[in-house]
Amino acid sequence: MWKNPVEAWLIDPNASGENLEAKQPFVDNGLEVLDPKRYYTPEFMQAEWERLWTRAWLIAGIESDIPEAGDYSVFRVGREGIVIVRQPGGGVKAFYNVCPHRGNQLVLNDRGSAMQFTCSFHSWQFGLDGRCRRITDEETFNPDLVCHRPGMTEVRCETYAGLVFINMDDNPPPLRERLGLPEGYLEAYQLDRMHC
C-alpha cells in the first residue's frame, strides 16, 4: 500500500503505546522486483532525463573547490557539461559548457582558473559572467548573428551550506523550498569548511 511520504511520517503524539502504526506509520519501500529494462533502455534513459535530471536541483560541487574569482569546475550530468565559476563579487554562476556560435565545448579542463573563457574554434571570448566580450574578426561574421553578442547560456545556480546546486529547468522552485529541510540542518555538517 503506497502512502504519500509526507503524510506517512506525520506521527500522532497522542497515540497510545500499543498503537505502533500511529507512532511509526508503515512505509512501503517497494520490495517488488524492478523491470531491468529501466537500467539499460534508451527510452527509459530519455524519459528519466526529461522528467528527472533536467528538473531537479543537483549538487554540482563544493564552494571551497572554487575559492577565488575565476576558479571554475565542470560538472557533468548525462550529455551536459556545466561550468561552475566563482564571480569577482564572491557569488557563483553556472553556464552550459558550450559556445553559442557553433556549439563547441568552451572549457576543456575539469577545473582551473581563468579570467575569461575562449572558444578554440573561432576565438570568441566570454567573461566570467557569461557575456560575450570579444568576437575575433567580427567583420567576417553575419551582422545578424553578432549584433546581439550572444553569451553563454546560464543555468540556475544556488549555493547553500557550502554546496553548489544547479537546476537546468527554466523555472525551478527555489532551492531551499524544494529541499524542505529544517533551518540549520545542513549547516550543522559544516560542509562550507570541507576541502577536497
mmCIF file of C-alpha atoms in Angstrom:
data_model
loop_
_atom_site.group_PDB
_atom_site.id
_atom_site.type_symbol
_atom_site.label_atom_id
_atom_site.label_comp_id
_atom_site.label_asym_id
_atom_site.label_seq_id
_atom_site.Cartn_x
_atom_site.Cartn_y
_atom_site.Cartn_z
ATOM 1 C CA MET A 1 0.000 0.000 0.000
ATOM 2 C CA TRP A 2 1.541 3.287 -1.122
ATOM 3 C CA LYS A 3 1.387 6.331 1.107
ATOM 4 C CA ASN A 4 2.491 9.852 0.450
ATOM 5 C CA PRO A 5 5.817 10.026 2.372
ATOM 6 C CA VAL A 6 4.986 13.464 3.764
ATOM 7 C CA GLU A 7 1.708 12.198 5.192
ATOM 8 C CA ALA A 8 3.185 8.832 6.192
ATOM 9 C CA TRP A 9 5.548 10.388 8.703
ATOM 10 C CA LEU A 10 3.038 12.585 10.499
ATOM 11 C CA ILE A 11 3.325 10.990 13.914
ATOM 12 C CA ASP A 12 0.375 11.194 16.267
ATOM 13 C CA PRO A 13 1.836 12.308 19.617
ATOM 14 C CA ASN A 14 -1.421 11.361 21.369
ATOM 15 C CA ALA A 15 -1.404 7.732 20.182
ATOM 16 C CA SER A 16 -1.231 5.054 22.850
ATOM 17 C CA GLY A 17 1.933 2.992 23.250
ATOM 18 C CA GLU A 18 0.207 -0.063 21.784
ATOM 19 C CA ASN A 19 -0.643 1.753 18.537
ATOM 20 C CA LEU A 20 2.612 1.317 16.591
ATOM 21 C CA GLU A 21 1.002 2.349 13.278
ATOM 22 C CA ALA A 22 0.246 5.785 14.721
ATOM 23 C CA LYS A 23 3.676 6.095 16.338
ATOM 24 C CA GLN A 24 5.607 4.966 13.253
ATOM 25 C CA PRO A 25 3.427 4.536 10.163
ATOM 26 C CA PHE A 26 4.138 1.804 7.621
ATOM 27 C CA VAL A 27 6.123 2.893 4.587
ATOM 28 C CA ASP A 28 6.173 0.624 1.547
ATOM 29 C CA ASN A 29 9.810 0.533 0.473
ATOM 30 C CA GLY A 30 8.934 -1.273 -2.733
ATOM 31 C CA LEU A 31 10.077 -4.845 -2.304
ATOM 32 C CA GLU A 32 8.855 -5.896 -5.743
ATOM 33 C CA VAL A 33 11.447 -6.650 -8.421
ATOM 34 C CA LEU A 34 12.078 -3.759 -10.808
ATOM 35 C CA ASP A 35 11.966 -4.293 -14.532
ATOM 36 C CA PRO A 36 15.660 -4.494 -15.540
ATOM 37 C CA LYS A 37 14.932 -2.555 -18.754
ATOM 38 C CA ARG A 38 14.893 0.633 -16.728
ATOM 39 C CA TYR A 39 18.659 0.288 -16.327
ATOM 40 C CA TYR A 40 19.656 -0.067 -19.959
ATOM 41 C CA THR A 41 16.999 1.021 -22.460
ATOM 42 C CA PRO A 42 17.450 4.323 -24.312
ATOM 43 C CA GLU A 43 13.710 5.020 -23.937
ATOM 44 C CA PHE A 44 13.825 4.835 -20.151
ATOM 45 C CA MET A 45 17.024 6.877 -20.068
ATOM 46 C CA GLN A 46 15.405 9.589 -22.198
ATOM 47 C CA ALA A 47 12.280 9.661 -20.026
ATOM 48 C CA GLU A 48 14.410 9.882 -16.873
ATOM 49 C CA TRP A 49 16.485 12.677 -18.437
ATOM 50 C CA GLU A 50 13.414 14.724 -19.375
ATOM 51 C CA ARG A 51 11.407 14.152 -16.196
ATOM 52 C CA LEU A 52 14.100 13.974 -13.532
ATOM 53 C CA TRP A 53 17.638 15.124 -14.256
ATOM 54 C CA THR A 54 16.746 18.322 -16.112
ATOM 55 C CA ARG A 55 14.182 19.359 -13.487
ATOM 56 C CA ALA A 56 15.843 18.511 -10.184
ATOM 57 C CA TRP A 57 18.246 20.514 -8.073
ATOM 58 C CA LEU A 58 21.567 18.658 -8.386
ATOM 59 C CA ILE A 59 24.638 19.014 -6.187
ATOM 60 C CA ALA A 60 27.261 20.255 -8.636
ATOM 61 C CA GLY A 61 30.157 20.740 -6.247
ATOM 62 C CA ILE A 62 31.536 22.253 -3.077
ATOM 63 C CA GLU A 63 32.075 26.006 -2.830
ATOM 64 C CA SER A 64 35.539 25.558 -1.321
ATOM 65 C CA ASP A 65 36.685 23.963 -4.604
ATOM 66 C CA ILE A 66 36.344 27.370 -6.296
ATOM 67 C CA PRO A 67 37.515 29.855 -3.637
ATOM 68 C CA GLU A 68 38.834 32.701 -5.832
ATOM 69 C CA ALA A 69 37.266 34.766 -8.614
ATOM 70 C CA GLY A 70 37.762 32.927 -11.893
ATOM 71 C CA ASP A 71 38.120 29.497 -10.288
ATOM 72 C CA TYR A 72 35.896 27.019 -12.075
ATOM 73 C CA SER A 73 34.926 23.367 -12.176
ATOM 74 C CA VAL A 74 32.961 21.454 -14.776
ATOM 75 C CA PHE A 75 30.007 19.382 -13.593
ATOM 76 C CA ARG A 76 28.884 16.638 -15.950
ATOM 77 C CA VAL A 77 25.450 15.082 -15.889
ATOM 78 C CA GLY A 78 24.130 12.983 -18.745
ATOM 79 C CA ARG A 79 25.101 14.622 -22.003
ATOM 80 C CA GLU A 80 25.606 18.078 -20.474
ATOM 81 C CA GLY A 81 28.698 19.790 -19.149
ATOM 82 C CA ILE A 82 28.117 22.772 -16.878
ATOM 83 C CA VAL A 83 30.806 25.287 -15.916
ATOM 84 C CA ILE A 84 30.550 26.412 -12.286
ATOM 85 C CA VAL A 85 32.552 29.628 -11.837
ATOM 86 C CA ARG A 86 33.296 31.944 -8.910
ATOM 87 C CA GLN A 87 32.390 35.551 -9.712
ATOM 88 C CA PRO A 88 34.500 38.619 -8.829
ATOM 89 C CA GLY A 89 31.915 39.675 -6.227
ATOM 90 C CA GLY A 90 32.081 36.276 -4.498
ATOM 91 C CA GLY A 91 28.934 34.738 -5.966
ATOM 92 C CA VAL A 92 28.785 31.604 -8.074
ATOM 93 C CA LYS A 93 27.299 31.241 -11.562
ATOM 94 C CA ALA A 94 26.764 28.255 -13.829
ATOM 95 C CA PHE A 95 26.706 28.039 -17.629
ATOM 96 C CA TYR A 96 26.354 25.302 -20.199
ATOM 97 C CA ASN A 97 29.868 24.443 -21.380
ATOM 98 C CA VAL A 98 29.147 25.339 -24.984
ATOM 99 C CA CYS A 99 29.917 28.259 -27.278
ATOM 100 C CA PRO A 100 26.691 29.878 -28.526
ATOM 101 C CA HIS A 101 28.171 30.301 -32.001
ATOM 102 C CA ARG A 102 28.870 26.750 -33.213
ATOM 103 C CA GLY A 103 28.242 24.639 -30.116
ATOM 104 C CA ASN A 104 31.910 23.954 -29.456
ATOM 105 C CA GLN A 105 32.938 22.931 -25.935
ATOM 106 C CA LEU A 106 34.403 26.024 -24.228
ATOM 107 C CA VAL A 107 36.203 24.660 -21.170
ATOM 108 C CA LEU A 108 38.383 21.604 -21.771
ATOM 109 C CA ASN A 109 39.732 21.027 -18.234
ATOM 110 C CA ASP A 110 37.695 19.689 -15.328
ATOM 111 C CA ARG A 111 38.845 22.546 -13.115
ATOM 112 C CA GLY A 112 41.091 25.544 -13.201
ATOM 113 C CA SER A 113 41.189 29.316 -13.016
ATOM 114 C CA ALA A 114 40.576 31.813 -15.810
ATOM 115 C CA MET A 115 39.581 35.430 -16.209
ATOM 116 C CA GLN A 116 37.677 34.590 -19.409
ATOM 117 C CA PHE A 117 36.634 31.603 -21.493
ATOM 118 C CA THR A 118 37.790 31.440 -25.112
ATOM 119 C CA CYS A 119 36.304 29.164 -27.741
ATOM 120 C CA SER A 120 39.007 27.193 -29.552
ATOM 121 C CA PHE A 121 37.026 27.260 -32.815
ATOM 122 C CA HIS A 122 36.693 30.988 -33.673
ATOM 123 C CA SER A 123 38.284 32.531 -30.531
ATOM 124 C CA TRP A 124 35.118 34.164 -29.242
ATOM 125 C CA GLN A 125 35.722 35.278 -25.646
ATOM 126 C CA PHE A 126 33.296 35.262 -22.737
ATOM 127 C CA GLY A 127 33.647 36.896 -19.341
ATOM 128 C CA LEU A 128 33.121 35.153 -16.019
ATOM 129 C CA ASP A 129 29.562 36.498 -16.144
ATOM 130 C CA GLY A 130 28.980 34.614 -19.423
ATOM 131 C CA ARG A 131 28.715 37.749 -21.570
ATOM 132 C CA CYS A 132 30.409 37.862 -24.946
ATOM 133 C CA ARG A 133 33.487 40.086 -24.534
ATOM 134 C CA ARG A 134 35.095 39.710 -27.947
ATOM 135 C CA ILE A 135 34.307 38.279 -31.359
ATOM 136 C CA THR A 136 37.573 37.802 -33.209
ATOM 137 C CA ASP A 137 37.379 39.132 -36.781
ATOM 138 C CA GLU A 138 33.838 40.297 -36.111
ATOM 139 C CA GLU A 139 33.534 41.846 -39.577
ATOM 140 C CA THR A 140 33.737 38.365 -41.159
ATOM 141 C CA PHE A 141 30.533 37.170 -39.467
ATOM 142 C CA ASN A 142 26.936 37.752 -40.493
ATOM 143 C CA PRO A 143 25.906 41.023 -38.771
ATOM 144 C CA ASP A 144 22.552 39.490 -37.786
ATOM 145 C CA LEU A 145 24.428 36.775 -35.875
ATOM 146 C CA VAL A 146 26.772 39.008 -33.921
ATOM 147 C CA CYS A 147 24.697 42.171 -33.402
ATOM 148 C CA HIS A 148 23.228 40.945 -30.108
ATOM 149 C CA ARG A 149 26.595 39.461 -28.995
ATOM 150 C CA PRO A 150 25.311 36.070 -27.817
ATOM 151 C CA GLY A 151 26.630 34.989 -24.440
ATOM 152 C CA MET A 152 26.964 31.675 -22.672
ATOM 153 C CA THR A 153 23.647 30.150 -21.640
ATOM 154 C CA GLU A 154 23.203 30.464 -17.892
ATOM 155 C CA VAL A 155 21.961 27.607 -15.739
ATOM 156 C CA ARG A 156 20.098 28.281 -12.490
ATOM 157 C CA CYS A 157 22.635 28.053 -9.674
ATOM 158 C CA GLU A 158 22.314 28.492 -5.913
ATOM 159 C CA THR A 159 24.644 27.849 -3.010
ATOM 160 C CA TYR A 160 23.592 26.596 0.378
ATOM 161 C CA ALA A 161 25.664 25.490 3.364
ATOM 162 C CA GLY A 162 28.857 25.258 1.296
ATOM 163 C CA LEU A 163 27.319 23.232 -1.538
ATOM 164 C CA VAL A 164 26.725 24.387 -5.117
ATOM 165 C CA PHE A 165 23.428 23.306 -6.675
ATOM 166 C CA ILE A 166 22.294 23.639 -10.288
ATOM 167 C CA ASN A 167 18.937 23.170 -11.974
ATOM 168 C CA MET A 168 18.506 23.011 -15.766
ATOM 169 C CA ASP A 169 14.777 23.766 -15.608
ATOM 170 C CA ASP A 170 13.796 27.219 -16.897
ATOM 171 C CA ASN A 171 11.625 27.946 -13.875
ATOM 172 C CA PRO A 172 12.577 25.717 -10.930
ATOM 173 C CA PRO A 173 11.220 26.157 -7.422
ATOM 174 C CA PRO A 174 13.607 27.918 -5.022
ATOM 175 C CA LEU A 175 16.289 25.533 -3.745
ATOM 176 C CA ARG A 176 15.533 25.767 -0.023
ATOM 177 C CA GLU A 177 11.828 25.386 -0.639
ATOM 178 C CA ARG A 178 12.473 22.275 -2.737
ATOM 179 C CA LEU A 179 14.873 20.754 -0.202
ATOM 180 C CA GLY A 180 12.341 21.229 2.577
ATOM 181 C CA LEU A 181 14.987 20.898 5.284
ATOM 182 C CA PRO A 182 14.659 22.383 8.759
ATOM 183 C CA GLU A 183 16.578 25.624 9.290
ATOM 184 C CA GLY A 184 20.214 24.909 10.151
ATOM 185 C CA TYR A 185 20.059 21.236 9.157
ATOM 186 C CA LEU A 186 22.826 21.273 6.528
ATOM 187 C CA GLU A 187 24.815 23.991 8.281
ATOM 188 C CA ALA A 188 25.373 21.601 11.200
ATOM 189 C CA TYR A 189 27.591 19.466 8.951
ATOM 190 C CA GLN A 190 29.911 22.438 8.249
ATOM 191 C CA LEU A 191 30.223 21.489 4.586
ATOM 192 C CA ASP A 192 31.484 25.007 3.896
ATOM 193 C CA ARG A 193 34.696 24.008 5.698
ATOM 194 C CA MET A 194 35.308 20.888 3.579
ATOM 195 C CA HIS A 195 38.237 20.775 1.204
ATOM 196 C CA CYS A 196 38.947 18.111 -1.382
#
